[in-house]
Tab-separated table of C-alpha atoms in Angstrom:
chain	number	residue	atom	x	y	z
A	746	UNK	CA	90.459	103.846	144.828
A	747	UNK	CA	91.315	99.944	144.242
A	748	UNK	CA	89.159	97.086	145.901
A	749	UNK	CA	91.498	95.060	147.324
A	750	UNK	CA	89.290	91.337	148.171
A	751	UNK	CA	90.160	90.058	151.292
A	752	UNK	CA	93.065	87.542	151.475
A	753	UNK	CA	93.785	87.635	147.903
A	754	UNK	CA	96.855	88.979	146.189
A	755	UNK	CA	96.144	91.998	144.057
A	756	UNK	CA	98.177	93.901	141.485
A	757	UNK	CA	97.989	97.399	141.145
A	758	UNK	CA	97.259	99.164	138.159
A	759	UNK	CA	98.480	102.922	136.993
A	760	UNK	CA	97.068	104.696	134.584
A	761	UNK	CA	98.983	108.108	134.731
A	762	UNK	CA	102.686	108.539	134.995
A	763	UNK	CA	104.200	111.803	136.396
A	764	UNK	CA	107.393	111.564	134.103
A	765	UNK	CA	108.923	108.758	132.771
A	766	UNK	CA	112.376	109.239	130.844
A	767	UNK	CA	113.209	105.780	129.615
A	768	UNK	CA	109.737	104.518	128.307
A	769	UNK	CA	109.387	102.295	131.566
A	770	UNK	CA	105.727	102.605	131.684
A	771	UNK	CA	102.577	102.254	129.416
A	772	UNK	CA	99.300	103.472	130.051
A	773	UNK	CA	97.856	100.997	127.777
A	774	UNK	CA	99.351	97.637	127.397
A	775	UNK	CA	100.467	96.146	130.584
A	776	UNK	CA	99.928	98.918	133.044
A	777	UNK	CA	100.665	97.391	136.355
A	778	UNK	CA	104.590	96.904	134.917
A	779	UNK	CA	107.628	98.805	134.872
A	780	UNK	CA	109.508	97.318	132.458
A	781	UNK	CA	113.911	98.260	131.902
A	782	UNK	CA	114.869	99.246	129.171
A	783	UNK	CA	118.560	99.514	129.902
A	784	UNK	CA	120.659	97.022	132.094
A	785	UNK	CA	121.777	98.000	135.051
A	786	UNK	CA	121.163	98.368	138.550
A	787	UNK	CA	117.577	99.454	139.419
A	788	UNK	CA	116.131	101.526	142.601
A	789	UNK	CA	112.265	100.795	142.846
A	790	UNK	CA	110.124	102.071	145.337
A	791	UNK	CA	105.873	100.901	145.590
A	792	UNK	CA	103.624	102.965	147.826
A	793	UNK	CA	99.897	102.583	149.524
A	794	UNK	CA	97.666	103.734	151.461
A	795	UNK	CA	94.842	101.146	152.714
A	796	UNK	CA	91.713	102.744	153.625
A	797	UNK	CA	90.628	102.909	157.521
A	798	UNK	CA	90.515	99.628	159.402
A	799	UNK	CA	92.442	98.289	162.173
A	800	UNK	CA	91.595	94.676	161.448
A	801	UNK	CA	94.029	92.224	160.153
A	802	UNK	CA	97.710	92.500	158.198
A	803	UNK	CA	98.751	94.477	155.337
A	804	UNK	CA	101.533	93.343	152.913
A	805	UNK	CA	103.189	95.082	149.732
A	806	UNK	CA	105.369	93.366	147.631
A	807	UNK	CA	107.399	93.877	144.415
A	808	UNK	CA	107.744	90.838	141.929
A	809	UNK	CA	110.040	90.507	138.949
A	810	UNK	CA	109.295	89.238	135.744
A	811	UNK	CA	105.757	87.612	136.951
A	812	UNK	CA	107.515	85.060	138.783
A	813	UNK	CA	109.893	86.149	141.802
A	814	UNK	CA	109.194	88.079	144.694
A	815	UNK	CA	112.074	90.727	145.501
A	816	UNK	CA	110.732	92.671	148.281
A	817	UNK	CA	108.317	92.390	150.370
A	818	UNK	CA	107.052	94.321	153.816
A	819	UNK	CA	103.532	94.051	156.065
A	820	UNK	CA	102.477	94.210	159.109
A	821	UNK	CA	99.285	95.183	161.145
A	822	UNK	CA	97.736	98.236	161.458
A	823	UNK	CA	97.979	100.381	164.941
A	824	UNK	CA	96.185	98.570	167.158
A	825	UNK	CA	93.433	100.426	168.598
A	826	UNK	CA	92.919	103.042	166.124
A	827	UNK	CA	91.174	103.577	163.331
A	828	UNK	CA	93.645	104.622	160.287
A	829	UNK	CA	94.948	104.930	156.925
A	830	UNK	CA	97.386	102.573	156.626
A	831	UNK	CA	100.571	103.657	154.649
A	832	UNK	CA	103.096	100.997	153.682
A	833	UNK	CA	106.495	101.365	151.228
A	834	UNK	CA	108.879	98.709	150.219
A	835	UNK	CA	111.890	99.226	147.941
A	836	UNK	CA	114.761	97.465	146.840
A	837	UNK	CA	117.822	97.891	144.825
A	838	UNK	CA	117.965	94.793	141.851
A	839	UNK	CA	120.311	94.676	138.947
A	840	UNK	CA	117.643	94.185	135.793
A	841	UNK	CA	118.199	93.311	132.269
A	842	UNK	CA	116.500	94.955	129.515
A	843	UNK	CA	113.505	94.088	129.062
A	844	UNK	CA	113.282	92.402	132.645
A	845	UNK	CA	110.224	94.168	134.521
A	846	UNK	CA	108.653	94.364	138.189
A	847	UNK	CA	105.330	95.131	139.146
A	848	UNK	CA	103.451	96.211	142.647
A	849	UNK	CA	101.255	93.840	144.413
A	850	UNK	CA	99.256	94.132	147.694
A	851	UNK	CA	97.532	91.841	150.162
A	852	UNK	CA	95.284	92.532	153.251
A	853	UNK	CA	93.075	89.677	155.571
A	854	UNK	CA	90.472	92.289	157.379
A	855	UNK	CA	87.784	90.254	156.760
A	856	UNK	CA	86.465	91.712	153.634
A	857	UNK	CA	86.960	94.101	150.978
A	858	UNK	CA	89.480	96.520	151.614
A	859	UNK	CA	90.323	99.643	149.213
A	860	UNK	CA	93.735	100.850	148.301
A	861	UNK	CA	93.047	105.304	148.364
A	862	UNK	CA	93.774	106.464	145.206
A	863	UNK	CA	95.718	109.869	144.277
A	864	UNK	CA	99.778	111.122	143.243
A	865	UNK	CA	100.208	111.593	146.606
A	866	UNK	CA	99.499	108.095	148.190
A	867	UNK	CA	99.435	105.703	145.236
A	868	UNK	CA	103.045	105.298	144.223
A	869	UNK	CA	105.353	102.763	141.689
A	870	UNK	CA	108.462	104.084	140.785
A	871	UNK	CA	111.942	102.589	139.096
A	872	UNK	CA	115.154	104.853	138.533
A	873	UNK	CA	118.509	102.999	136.833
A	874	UNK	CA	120.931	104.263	139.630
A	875	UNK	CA	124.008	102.204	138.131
């Protein structure tokens, strides 16, 4: 699980890969990036989970090259329950080599607010589709 503080934007940090074909990733040196190697056009997909609250917005955004934001998506929990929040944004972006993206999350419930961790729930992924 991540800490998310409340009201700040947090990037997320991965340090396993389930494949990775085109050295993308590094579980040492940068590990919040997924970085092209080729040109082309990219497919990349970010996934969360926010632990049980139904107080305030969540937001999930992917930014390229440190700098611009290229998708973003939030919203409030259901109102009136108490749940695990699970939010996805993706995006089609043509990428240069060596451009890069990484996976960044806010949430304003009033305090600390943890990102769940696990394969299942905890998600950054990139695949050159063109």
């Amino acid at each position: 699980n991540i800490s998310i503080t409340n009201n700040t934007i947090t990037f997320i940090t991965f340090d396993s890969e389930n494949y990775d074909t085109d050295t993308i990733h590094s579980t040492v040196t940068n590990t919040g990036r997924l970085t092209a190697t080729t040109a082309g056009k990219y497919l990349i997909i970010g996934m969360v989970r926010f632990a049980d609250s139904t107080v305030g917005d969540r937001q999930l955004s992917i930014r390229l090259n440190g700098v611009t934001t290229i998708a973003v998506w939030g919203g409030p929990p259901t109102a009136g329950t108490t749940v695990q929040f699970t939010t996805l944004v993706m995006t089609e972006w043509n990428m240069a080599a060596t451009d890069y993206v990484e996976l960044s999350v806010l949430q304003n419930s009033g305090g600390a607010l943890n990102v769940m961790g696990g394969q299942e729930i905890l998600a950054f992924m990139m695949r050159k589709v063109g």
